[in-house]
Coordinates of C-alpha atoms and ligand atoms in Angstrom, one line a residue:
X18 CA 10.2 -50.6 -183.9
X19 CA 9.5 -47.0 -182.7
X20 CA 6.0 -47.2 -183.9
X21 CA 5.4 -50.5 -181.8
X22 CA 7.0 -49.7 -178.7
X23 CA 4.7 -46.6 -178.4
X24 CA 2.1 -48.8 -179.3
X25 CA 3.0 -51.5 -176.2
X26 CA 3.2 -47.8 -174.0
X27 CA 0.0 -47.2 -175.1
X28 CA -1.6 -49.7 -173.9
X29 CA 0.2 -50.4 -171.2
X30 CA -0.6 -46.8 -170.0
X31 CA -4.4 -47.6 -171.1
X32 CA -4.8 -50.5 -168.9
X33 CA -3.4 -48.6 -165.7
X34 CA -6.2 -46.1 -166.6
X35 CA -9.1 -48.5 -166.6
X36 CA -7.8 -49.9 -163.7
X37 CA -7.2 -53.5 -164.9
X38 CA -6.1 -55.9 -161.8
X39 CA -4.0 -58.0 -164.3
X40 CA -1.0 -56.5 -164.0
X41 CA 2.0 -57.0 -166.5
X42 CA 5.3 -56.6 -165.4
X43 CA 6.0 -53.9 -167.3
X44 CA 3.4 -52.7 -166.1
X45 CA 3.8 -52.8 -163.0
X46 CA 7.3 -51.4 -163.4
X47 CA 5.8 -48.3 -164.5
X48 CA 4.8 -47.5 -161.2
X49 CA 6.7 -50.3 -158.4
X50 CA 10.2 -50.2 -159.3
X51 CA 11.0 -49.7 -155.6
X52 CA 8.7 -51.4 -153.5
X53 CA 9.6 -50.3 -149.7
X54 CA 7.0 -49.8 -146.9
X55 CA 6.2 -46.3 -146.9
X56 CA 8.4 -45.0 -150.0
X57 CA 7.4 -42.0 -151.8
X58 CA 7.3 -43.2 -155.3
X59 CA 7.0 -39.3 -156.4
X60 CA 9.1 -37.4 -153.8
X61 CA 12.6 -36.9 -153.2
X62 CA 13.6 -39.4 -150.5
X63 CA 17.5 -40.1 -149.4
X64 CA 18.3 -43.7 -150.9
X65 CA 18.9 -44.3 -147.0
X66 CA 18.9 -42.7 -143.7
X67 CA 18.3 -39.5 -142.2
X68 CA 17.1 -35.9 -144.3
X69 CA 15.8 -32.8 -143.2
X70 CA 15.7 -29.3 -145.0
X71 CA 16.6 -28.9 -148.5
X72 CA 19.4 -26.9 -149.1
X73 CA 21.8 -25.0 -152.0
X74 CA 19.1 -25.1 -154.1
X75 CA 20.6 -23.8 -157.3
X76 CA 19.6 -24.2 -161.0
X77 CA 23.2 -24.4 -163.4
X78 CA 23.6 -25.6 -166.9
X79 CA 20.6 -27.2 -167.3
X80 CA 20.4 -29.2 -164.0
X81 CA 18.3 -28.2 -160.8
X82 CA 20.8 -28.9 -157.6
X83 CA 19.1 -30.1 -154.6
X84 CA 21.2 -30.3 -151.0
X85 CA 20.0 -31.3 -148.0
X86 CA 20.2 -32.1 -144.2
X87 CA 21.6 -35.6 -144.4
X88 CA 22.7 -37.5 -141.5
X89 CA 24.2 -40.8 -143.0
X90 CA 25.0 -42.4 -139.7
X91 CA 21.1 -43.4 -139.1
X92 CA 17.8 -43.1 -139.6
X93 CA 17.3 -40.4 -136.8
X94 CA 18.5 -36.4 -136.8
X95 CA 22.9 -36.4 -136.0
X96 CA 26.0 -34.9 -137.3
X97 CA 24.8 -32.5 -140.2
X98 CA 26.2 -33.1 -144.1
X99 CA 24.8 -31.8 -147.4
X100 CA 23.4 -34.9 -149.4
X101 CA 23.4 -34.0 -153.1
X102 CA 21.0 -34.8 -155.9
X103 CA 20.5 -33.1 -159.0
X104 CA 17.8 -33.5 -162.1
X105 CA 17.0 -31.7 -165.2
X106 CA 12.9 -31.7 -164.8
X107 CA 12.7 -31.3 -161.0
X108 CA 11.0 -34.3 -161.3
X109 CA 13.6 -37.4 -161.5
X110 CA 16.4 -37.4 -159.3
X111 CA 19.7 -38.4 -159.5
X112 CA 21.7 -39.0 -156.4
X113 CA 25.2 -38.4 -156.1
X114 CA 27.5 -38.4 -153.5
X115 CA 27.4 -36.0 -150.4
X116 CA 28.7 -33.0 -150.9
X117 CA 29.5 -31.5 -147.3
X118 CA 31.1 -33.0 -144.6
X119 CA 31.4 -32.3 -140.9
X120 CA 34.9 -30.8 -140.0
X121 CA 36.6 -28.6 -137.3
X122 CA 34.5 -25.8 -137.4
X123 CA 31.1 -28.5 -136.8
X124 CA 28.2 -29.7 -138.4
X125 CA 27.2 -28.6 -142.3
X126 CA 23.2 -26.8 -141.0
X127 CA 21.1 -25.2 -143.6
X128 CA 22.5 -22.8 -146.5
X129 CA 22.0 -21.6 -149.9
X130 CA 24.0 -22.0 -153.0
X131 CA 24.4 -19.1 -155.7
X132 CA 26.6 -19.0 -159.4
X133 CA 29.0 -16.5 -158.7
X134 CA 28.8 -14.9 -162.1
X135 CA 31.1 -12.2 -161.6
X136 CA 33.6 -14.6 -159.8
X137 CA 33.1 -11.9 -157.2
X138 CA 34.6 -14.0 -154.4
X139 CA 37.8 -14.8 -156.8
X140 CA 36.8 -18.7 -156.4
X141 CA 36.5 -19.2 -160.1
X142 CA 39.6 -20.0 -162.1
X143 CA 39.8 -19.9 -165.9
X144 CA 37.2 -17.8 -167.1
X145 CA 35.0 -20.7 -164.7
X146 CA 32.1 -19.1 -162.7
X147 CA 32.0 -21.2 -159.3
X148 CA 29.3 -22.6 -157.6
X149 CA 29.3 -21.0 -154.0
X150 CA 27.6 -22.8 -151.2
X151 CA 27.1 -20.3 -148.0
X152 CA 25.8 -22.3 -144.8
X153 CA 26.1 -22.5 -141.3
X154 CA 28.6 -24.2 -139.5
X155 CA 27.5 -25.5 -136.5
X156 CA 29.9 -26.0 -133.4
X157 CA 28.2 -29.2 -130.9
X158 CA 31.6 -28.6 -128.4
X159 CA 30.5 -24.8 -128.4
X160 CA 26.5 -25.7 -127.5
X161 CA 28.1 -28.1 -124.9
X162 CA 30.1 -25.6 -123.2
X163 CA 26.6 -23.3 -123.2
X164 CA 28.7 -20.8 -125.3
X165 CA 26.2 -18.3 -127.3
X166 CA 28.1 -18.6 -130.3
X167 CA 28.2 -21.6 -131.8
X168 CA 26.8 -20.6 -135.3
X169 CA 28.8 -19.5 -137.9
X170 CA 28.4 -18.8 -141.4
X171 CA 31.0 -20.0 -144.1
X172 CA 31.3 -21.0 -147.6
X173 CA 32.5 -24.1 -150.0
X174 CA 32.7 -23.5 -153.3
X175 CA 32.8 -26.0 -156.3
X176 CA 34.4 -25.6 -160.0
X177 CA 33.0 -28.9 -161.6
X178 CA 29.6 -27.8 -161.5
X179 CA 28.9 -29.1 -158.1
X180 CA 30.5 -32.1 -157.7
X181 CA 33.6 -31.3 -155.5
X182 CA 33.4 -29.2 -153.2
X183 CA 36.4 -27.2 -151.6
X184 CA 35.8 -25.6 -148.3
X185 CA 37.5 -21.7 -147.9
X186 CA 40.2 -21.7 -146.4
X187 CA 39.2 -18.3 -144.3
X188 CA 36.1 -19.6 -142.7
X189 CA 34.1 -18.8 -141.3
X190 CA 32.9 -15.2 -143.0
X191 CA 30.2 -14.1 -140.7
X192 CA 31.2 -14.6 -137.1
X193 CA 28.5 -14.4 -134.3
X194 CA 27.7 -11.9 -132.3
X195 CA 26.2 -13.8 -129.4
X196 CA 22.7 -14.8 -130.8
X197 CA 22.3 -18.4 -130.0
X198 CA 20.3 -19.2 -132.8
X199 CA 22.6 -17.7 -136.2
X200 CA 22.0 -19.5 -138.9
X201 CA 20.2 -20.7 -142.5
X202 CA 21.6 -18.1 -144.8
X203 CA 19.6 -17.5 -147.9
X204 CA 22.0 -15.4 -150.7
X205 CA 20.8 -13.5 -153.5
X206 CA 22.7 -11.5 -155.7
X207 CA 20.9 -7.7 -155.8
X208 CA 21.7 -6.3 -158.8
X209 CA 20.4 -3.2 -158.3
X210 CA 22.8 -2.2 -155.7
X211 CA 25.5 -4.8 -157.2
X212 CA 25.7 -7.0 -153.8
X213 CA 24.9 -9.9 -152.5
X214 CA 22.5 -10.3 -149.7
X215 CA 22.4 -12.7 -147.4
X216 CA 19.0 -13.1 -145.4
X217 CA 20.0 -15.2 -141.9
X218 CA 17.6 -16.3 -139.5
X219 CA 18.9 -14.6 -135.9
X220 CA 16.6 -16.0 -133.2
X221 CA 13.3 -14.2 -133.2
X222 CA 14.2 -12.1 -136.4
X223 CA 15.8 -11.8 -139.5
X224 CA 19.1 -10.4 -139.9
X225 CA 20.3 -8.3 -143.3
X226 CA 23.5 -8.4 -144.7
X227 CA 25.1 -7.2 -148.0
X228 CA 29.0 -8.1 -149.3
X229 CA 30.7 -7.5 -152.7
X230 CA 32.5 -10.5 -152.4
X231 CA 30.3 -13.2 -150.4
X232 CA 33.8 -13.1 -147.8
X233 CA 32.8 -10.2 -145.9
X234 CA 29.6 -8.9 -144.7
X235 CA 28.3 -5.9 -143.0
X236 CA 24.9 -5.5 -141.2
X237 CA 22.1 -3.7 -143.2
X238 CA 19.0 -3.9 -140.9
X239 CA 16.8 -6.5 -139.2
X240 CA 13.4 -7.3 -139.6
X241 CA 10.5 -8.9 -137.4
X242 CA 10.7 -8.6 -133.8
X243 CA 7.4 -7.1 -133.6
X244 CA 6.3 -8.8 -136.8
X245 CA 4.6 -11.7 -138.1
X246 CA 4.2 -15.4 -135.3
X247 CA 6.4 -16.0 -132.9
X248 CA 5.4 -19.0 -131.2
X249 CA 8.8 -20.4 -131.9
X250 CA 12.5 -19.8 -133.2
X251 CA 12.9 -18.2 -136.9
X252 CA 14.8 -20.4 -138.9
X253 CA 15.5 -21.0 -142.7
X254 CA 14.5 -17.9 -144.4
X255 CA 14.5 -16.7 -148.2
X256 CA 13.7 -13.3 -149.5
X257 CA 13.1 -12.6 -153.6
X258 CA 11.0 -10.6 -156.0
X259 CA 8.1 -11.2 -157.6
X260 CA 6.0 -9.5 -159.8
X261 CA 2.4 -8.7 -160.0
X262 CA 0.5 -6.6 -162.8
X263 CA 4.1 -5.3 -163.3
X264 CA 4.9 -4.3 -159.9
X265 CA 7.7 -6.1 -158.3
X266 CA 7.0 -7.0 -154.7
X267 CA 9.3 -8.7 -152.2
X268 CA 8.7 -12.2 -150.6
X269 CA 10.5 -12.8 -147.1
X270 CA 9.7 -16.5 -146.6
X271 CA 10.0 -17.4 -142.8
X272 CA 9.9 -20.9 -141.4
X273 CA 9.3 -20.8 -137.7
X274 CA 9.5 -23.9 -135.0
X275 CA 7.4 -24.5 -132.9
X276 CA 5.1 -21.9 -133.5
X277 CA 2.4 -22.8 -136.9
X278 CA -1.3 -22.3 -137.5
X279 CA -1.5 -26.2 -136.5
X280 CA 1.2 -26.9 -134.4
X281 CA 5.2 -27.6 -134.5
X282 CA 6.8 -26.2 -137.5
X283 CA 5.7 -24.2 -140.3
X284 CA 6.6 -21.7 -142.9
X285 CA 5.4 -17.8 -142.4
X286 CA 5.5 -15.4 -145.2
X287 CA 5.4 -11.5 -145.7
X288 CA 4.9 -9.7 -148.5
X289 CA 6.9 -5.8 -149.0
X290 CA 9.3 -4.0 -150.2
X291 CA 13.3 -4.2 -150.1
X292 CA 15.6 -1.2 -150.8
X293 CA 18.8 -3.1 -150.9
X294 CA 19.0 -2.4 -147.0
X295 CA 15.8 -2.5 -145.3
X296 CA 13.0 -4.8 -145.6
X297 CA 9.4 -3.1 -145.3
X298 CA 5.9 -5.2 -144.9
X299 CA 2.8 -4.4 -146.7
X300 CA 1.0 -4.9 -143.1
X301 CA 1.5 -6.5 -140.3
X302 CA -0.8 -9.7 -141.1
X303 CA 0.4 -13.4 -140.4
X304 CA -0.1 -15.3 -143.7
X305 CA 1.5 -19.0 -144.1
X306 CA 2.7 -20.9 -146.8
X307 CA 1.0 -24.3 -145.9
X308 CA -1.9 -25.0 -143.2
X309 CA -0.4 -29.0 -143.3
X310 CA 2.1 -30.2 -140.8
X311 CA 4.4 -31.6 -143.0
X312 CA 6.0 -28.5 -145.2
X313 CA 8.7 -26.9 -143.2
X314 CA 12.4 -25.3 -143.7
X315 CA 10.8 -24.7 -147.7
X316 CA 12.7 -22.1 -149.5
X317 CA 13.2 -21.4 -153.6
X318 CA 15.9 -22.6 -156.2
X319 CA 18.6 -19.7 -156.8
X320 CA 19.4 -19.1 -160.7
X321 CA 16.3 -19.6 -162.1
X322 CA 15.0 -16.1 -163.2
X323 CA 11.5 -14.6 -163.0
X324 CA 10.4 -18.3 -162.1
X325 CA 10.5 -19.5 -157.8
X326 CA 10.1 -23.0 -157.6
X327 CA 10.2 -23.9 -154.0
X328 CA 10.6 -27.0 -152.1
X329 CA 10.2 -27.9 -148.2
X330 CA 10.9 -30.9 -146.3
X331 CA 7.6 -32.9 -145.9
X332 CA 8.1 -33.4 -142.0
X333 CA 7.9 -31.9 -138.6
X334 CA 9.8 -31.4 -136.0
X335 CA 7.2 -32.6 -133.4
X336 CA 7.6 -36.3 -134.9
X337 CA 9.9 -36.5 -137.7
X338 CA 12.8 -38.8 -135.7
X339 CA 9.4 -41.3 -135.2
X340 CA 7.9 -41.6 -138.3
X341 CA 7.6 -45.1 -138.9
X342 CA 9.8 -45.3 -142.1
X343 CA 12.3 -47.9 -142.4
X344 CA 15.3 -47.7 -143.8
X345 CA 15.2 -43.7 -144.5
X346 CA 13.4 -40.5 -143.0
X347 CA 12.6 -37.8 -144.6
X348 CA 11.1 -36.9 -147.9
X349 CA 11.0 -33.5 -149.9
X350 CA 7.7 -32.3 -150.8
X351 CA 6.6 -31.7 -154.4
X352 CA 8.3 -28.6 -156.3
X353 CA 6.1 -26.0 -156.6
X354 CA 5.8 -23.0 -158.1
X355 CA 5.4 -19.6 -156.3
X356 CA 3.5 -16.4 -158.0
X357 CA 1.2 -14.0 -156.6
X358 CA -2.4 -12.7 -156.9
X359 CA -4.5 -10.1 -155.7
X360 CA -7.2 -11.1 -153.7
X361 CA -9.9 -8.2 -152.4
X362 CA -7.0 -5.9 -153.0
X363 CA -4.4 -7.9 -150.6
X364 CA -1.3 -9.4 -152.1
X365 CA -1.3 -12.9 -151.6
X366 CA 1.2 -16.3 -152.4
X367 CA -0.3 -18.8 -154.5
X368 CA 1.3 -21.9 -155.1
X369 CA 0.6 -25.0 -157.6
X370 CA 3.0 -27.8 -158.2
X371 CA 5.5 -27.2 -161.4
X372 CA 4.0 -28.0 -164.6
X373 CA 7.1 -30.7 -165.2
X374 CA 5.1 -32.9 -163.0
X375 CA 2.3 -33.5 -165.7
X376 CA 5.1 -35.3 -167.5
X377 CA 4.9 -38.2 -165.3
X378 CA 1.3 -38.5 -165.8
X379 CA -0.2 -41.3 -167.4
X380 CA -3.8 -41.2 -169.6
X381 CA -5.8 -39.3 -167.3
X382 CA -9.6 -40.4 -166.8
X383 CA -11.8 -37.3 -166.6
X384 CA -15.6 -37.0 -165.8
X385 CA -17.9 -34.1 -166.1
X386 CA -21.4 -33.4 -165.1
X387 CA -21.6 -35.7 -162.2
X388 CA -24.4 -35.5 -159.9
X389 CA -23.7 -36.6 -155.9
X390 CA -26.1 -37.2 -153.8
X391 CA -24.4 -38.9 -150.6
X392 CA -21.2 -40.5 -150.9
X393 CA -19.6 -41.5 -154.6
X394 CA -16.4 -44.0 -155.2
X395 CA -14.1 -41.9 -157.6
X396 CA -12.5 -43.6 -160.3
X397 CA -14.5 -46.7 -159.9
X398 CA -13.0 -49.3 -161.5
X399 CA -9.7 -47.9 -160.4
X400 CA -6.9 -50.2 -158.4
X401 CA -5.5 -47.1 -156.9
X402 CA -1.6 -48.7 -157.0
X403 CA 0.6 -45.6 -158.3
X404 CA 0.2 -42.1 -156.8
X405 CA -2.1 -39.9 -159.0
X406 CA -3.2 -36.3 -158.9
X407 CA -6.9 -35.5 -158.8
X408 CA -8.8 -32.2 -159.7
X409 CA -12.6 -31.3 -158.9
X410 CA -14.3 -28.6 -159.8
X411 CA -17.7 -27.4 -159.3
X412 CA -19.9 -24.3 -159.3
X413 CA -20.3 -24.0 -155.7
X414 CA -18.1 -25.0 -152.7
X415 CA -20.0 -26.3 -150.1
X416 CA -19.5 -28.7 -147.1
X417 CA -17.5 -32.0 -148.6
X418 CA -15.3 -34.9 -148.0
X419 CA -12.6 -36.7 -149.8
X420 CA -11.6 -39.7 -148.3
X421 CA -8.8 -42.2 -149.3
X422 CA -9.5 -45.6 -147.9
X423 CA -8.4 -49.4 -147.5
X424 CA -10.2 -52.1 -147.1
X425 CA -8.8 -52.3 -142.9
X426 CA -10.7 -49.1 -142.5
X427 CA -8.2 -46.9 -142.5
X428 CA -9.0 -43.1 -144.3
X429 CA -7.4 -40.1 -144.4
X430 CA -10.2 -37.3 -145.0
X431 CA -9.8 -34.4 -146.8
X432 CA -13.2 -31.7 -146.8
X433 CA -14.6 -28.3 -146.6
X434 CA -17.1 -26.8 -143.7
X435 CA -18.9 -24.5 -144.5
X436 CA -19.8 -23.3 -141.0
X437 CA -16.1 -22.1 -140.8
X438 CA -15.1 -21.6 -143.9
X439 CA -12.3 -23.7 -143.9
X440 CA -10.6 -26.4 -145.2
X441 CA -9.3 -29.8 -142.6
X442 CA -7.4 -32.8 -142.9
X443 CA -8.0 -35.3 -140.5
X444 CA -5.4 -37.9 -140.3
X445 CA -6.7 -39.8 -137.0
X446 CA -7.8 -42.9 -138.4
X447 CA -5.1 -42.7 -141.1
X448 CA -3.4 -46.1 -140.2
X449 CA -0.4 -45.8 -138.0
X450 CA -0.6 -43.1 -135.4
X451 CA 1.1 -44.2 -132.8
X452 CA 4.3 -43.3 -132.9
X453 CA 3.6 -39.9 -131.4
X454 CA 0.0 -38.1 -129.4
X455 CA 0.5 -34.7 -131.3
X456 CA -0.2 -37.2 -134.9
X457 CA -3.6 -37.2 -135.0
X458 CA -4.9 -34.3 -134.6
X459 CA -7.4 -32.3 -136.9
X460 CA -5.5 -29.6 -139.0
X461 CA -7.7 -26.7 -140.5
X462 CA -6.9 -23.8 -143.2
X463 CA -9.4 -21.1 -143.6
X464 CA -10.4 -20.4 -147.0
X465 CA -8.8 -17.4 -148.7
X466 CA -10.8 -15.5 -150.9
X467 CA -14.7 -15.5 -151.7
X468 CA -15.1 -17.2 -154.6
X469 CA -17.8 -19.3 -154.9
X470 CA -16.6 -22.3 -156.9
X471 CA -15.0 -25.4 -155.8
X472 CA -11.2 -26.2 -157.6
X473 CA -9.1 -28.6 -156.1
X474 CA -5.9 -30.7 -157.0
X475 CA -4.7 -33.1 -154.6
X476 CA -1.6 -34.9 -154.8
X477 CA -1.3 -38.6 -153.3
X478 CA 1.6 -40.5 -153.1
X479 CA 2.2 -44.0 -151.0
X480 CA 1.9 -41.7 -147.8
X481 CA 1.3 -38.0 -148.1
X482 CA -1.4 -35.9 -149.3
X483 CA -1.0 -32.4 -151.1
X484 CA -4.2 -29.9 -151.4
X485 CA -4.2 -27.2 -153.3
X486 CA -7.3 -25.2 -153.0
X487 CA -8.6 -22.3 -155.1
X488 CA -5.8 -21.9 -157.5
X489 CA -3.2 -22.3 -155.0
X490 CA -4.2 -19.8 -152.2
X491 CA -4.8 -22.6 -149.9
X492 CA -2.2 -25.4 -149.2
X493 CA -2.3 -28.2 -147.2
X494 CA 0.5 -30.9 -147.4
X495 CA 0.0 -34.3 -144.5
X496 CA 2.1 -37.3 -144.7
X497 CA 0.3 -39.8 -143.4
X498 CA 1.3 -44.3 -142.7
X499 CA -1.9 -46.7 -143.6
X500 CA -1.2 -50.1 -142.9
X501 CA -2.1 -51.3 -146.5
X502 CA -2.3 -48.6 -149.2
X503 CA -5.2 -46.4 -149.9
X504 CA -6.7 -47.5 -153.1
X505 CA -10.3 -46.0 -153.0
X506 CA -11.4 -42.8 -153.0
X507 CA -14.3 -41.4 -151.8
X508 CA -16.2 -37.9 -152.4
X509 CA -19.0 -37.4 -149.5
X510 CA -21.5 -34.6 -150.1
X511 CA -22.4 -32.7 -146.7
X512 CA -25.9 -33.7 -144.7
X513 CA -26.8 -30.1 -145.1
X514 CA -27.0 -29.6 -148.5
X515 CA -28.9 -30.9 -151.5
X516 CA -26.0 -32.7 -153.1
X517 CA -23.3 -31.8 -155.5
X518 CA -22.9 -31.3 -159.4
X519 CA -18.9 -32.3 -160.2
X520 CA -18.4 -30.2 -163.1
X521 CA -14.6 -31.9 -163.8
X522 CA -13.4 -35.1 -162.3
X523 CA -10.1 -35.6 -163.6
X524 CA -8.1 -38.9 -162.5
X525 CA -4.2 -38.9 -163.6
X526 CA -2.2 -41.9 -162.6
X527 CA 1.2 -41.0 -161.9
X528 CA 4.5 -43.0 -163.5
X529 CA 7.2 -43.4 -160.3
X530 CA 10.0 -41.5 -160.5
X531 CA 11.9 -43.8 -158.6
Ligands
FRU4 C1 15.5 -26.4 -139.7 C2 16.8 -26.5 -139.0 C3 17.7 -25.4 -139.4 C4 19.1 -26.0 -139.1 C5 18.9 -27.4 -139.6 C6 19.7 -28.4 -138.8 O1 14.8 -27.6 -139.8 O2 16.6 -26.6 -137.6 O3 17.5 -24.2 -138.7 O4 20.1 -25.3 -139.9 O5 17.5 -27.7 -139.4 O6 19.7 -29.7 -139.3

């Protein structure tokens, strides 16, 4: 029975591959199981309504815990809660039921969860470690009456492994000191001085502050008034180790809005030192996480050792209450995972998508030796009708497009220029643009590094594009609305040159998680 039903997989999987336009309905199940204008078949998406940043991201017993900015009232930005999903690959996603409501004290903003191992904050009760969420609590009566302090920080905490969730009675723990914007902390336990840290946005800087108990907190330093872009307000930030060539370095991860490389929001990172008190930058560079418009408020998992996996929400602020969605907004981007590498002696993020995602793939094609001359259809006999991920590689990078097409014309272009030495995605002729004039404008992202060969994995799903270029050092993540979906792909060699030689073409279907 076994032995046959792999067999059926087989070639069920086989079929999708080569592209067959006979479609069974398992088949089709494979990759359709919800089939909603615009649904990410390979994202996190809220069944329904309104979601912006993730949140509480915390790894326990075997289950990744993902909060976020849910507003359940409607399909447009309102009264904050924490939505809840969890999932043991990072990949499927359970949803349960929200975790957070509004109360007194206002809206649930951004936060962080941590596993109170020590039961430092005396939540626990029988030998049980609890889960303790820290967030903001956001007052809407106090904005109103133009007060400064409407942003407060406070904790929940939950004994059955996140699914209740008990506010503390002695909220809120970190009152503000008259900084309109206070908010988004990010706790980590440091275990070399045996306190936690909490990392709060404060306006145009980041605030330190270190507790033994998560229930009171004292003011270690700041960081950033002079440092890093500051075209907008500093929001949702993260700070954690990673190593290098066995150095440890610190990551402060910034999201700022408006105020990135290609408008509205965007995520900002430094790379330094921490001492338990003070946080100290390598230089004084601007370095981002993502050059796309549509990875903000993206911060890392707690709990899960050596290994960041981060997540953003795949939106911006300039349009995310118009995309054209229907019965939800918002979507996460892919889990990815963040290490670093040296490039011409600078420290530098890199980021790829998790591994756990090549679970979901189905038989990949893959090509080699492939000489362009002027425009080549990829995957040929392919009916593009699941996302996929794609990888191209060649010996030299030179001026190229990627384009991913209907047959109404519209195409999202992906492509190198040589001339600049950067990367673009131009979304203009994508499909639906019209729900906002900032939409379709050209985003670039210079190329890091000086190597010369080509590597590239793109990520497509029903409507969003993530490129990964050089190894990770380069990011670019678009959502994007065609009127019909994209099913050909196109790679266009530039006028300039003599043509290319694709050394690896590899196609992978992708099952939906949905
Ligand atoms: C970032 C943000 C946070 C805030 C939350 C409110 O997108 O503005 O600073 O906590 O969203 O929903």
């Amino acid at each position: 029975m076994k032995y046959k039903l792999s067999l059926i997989l087989l070639f069920i999987s086989a079929l999708t591959a080569f592209g067959q336009s006979t479609d069974t309905p398992q088949q089709r199940s494979l990759y359709q199981t919800k089939v909603e204008k615009y649904r990410p078949q390979i994202h996190f998406t809220p069944q329904a309504h309104w979601m912006n940043d993730p949140n509480g991201m915390v790894y326990y017993k075997g289950k990744y815990h993902l909060f976020y900015q849910h507003f359940p009232g409607g399909n447009k930005w309102g009264p904050m809660h924490w939505g809840h999903a969890t999932s043991t690959d990072l990949v499927h996603w359970e949803h349960l039921p929200i975790a957070l409501y509004p109360d007194s004290l206002g809206y649930i903003f951004s936060g962080s969860a941590v596993v109170d191992e020590k039961n430092t904050s005396g939540f626990g009760k029988d030998g049980k470690a609890p889960l303790v969420a820290i967030f903001t609590h956001h007052d809407p009566k106090g904005e109103k009456a133009g007060r400064s302090d409407f942003q407060n920080q406070s904790l929940a905490y939950s004994l059955d492994e996140g699914k209740s969730w008990t506010k503390y009675g002695g909220n809120p723990v970190l009152r503000n000191p008259g900084i309109v914007d206070f908010r988004d902390p990010k706790v980590m336990w440091y275990e070399a001085g045996k306190k936690w840290i909490m990392t709060l946005a404060t306006k145009d800087r980041i605030t330190f502050y270190a507790s033994p108990n998560l229930k009171e907190w004292t003011k270690e330093s700041e960081f950033g008034a002079h440092e890093g872009g500051h075209g907008g307000v500093w929001e949702c930030p993260d700070l954690f180790p990673l190593k290098l060539e066995g150095k440890t370095y610190w990551v402060l991860i910034v999201n700022i809005n408006p105020g990135a490389p290609n408008g509205g929001s965007g995520g900002q990172y430094f790379i330094g030192d921490f001492d338990g008190k003070h946080f100290t930058p390598i230089d004084n560079k601007t370095r981002w996480l993502d050059y796309g418009t549509d990875d903000y408020a993206g911060i890392t998992w707690s709990n899960t050792g050596e290994r960041k996996i981060f997540m953003g929400w795949m939106n911006n602020w300039t349009y995310a209450n118009e995309v054209p969605t229907p019965s939800w907004r918002g979507a996460a981007t892919l889990p990815r995972e963040l290490n670093l590498e040296k490039v011409n002696g600078e420290v530098l993020l890199k980021t790829l998508p998790v591994k756990e995602l090549d679970n979901i793939g189905l038989n990949p094609v893959s090509q080699s030796n492939i000489q362009v001359k002027d425009r080549l259809r990829l995957v040929k006999e392919q009916v593009l009708k699941s996302p996929f991920k794609l990888e191209l590689q060649a010996d030299q990078l030179k001026n190229f497009t990627l384009s991913l097409e209907n047959e109404l014309g519209d195409k999202l272009i992906i492509g190198y220029n040589e001339k600049t030495n950067s990367y673009f995605i131009d979304r203009s002729k994508s499909g639906d643009i019209s729900f906002n004039p900032e939409f379709k404008k050209l985003h670039t992202a210079p190329r890091i590094g000086n190597g010369k060969k080509m590597d590239l994995i793109v990520y497509v799903d029903v409507a969003s594009v993530e490129f990964f270029a050089d190894g990770g050092l380069t990011v670019m993540t678009d959502v994007f609305f065609p009127q019909k979906p994209m099913d050909q792909v196109y790679f266009k060699t530039g006028a300039s040159n003599a043509g290319y030689i694709l050394k690896k073409v590899k196609y992978m279907p992708l099952k939906s998680t949905l």
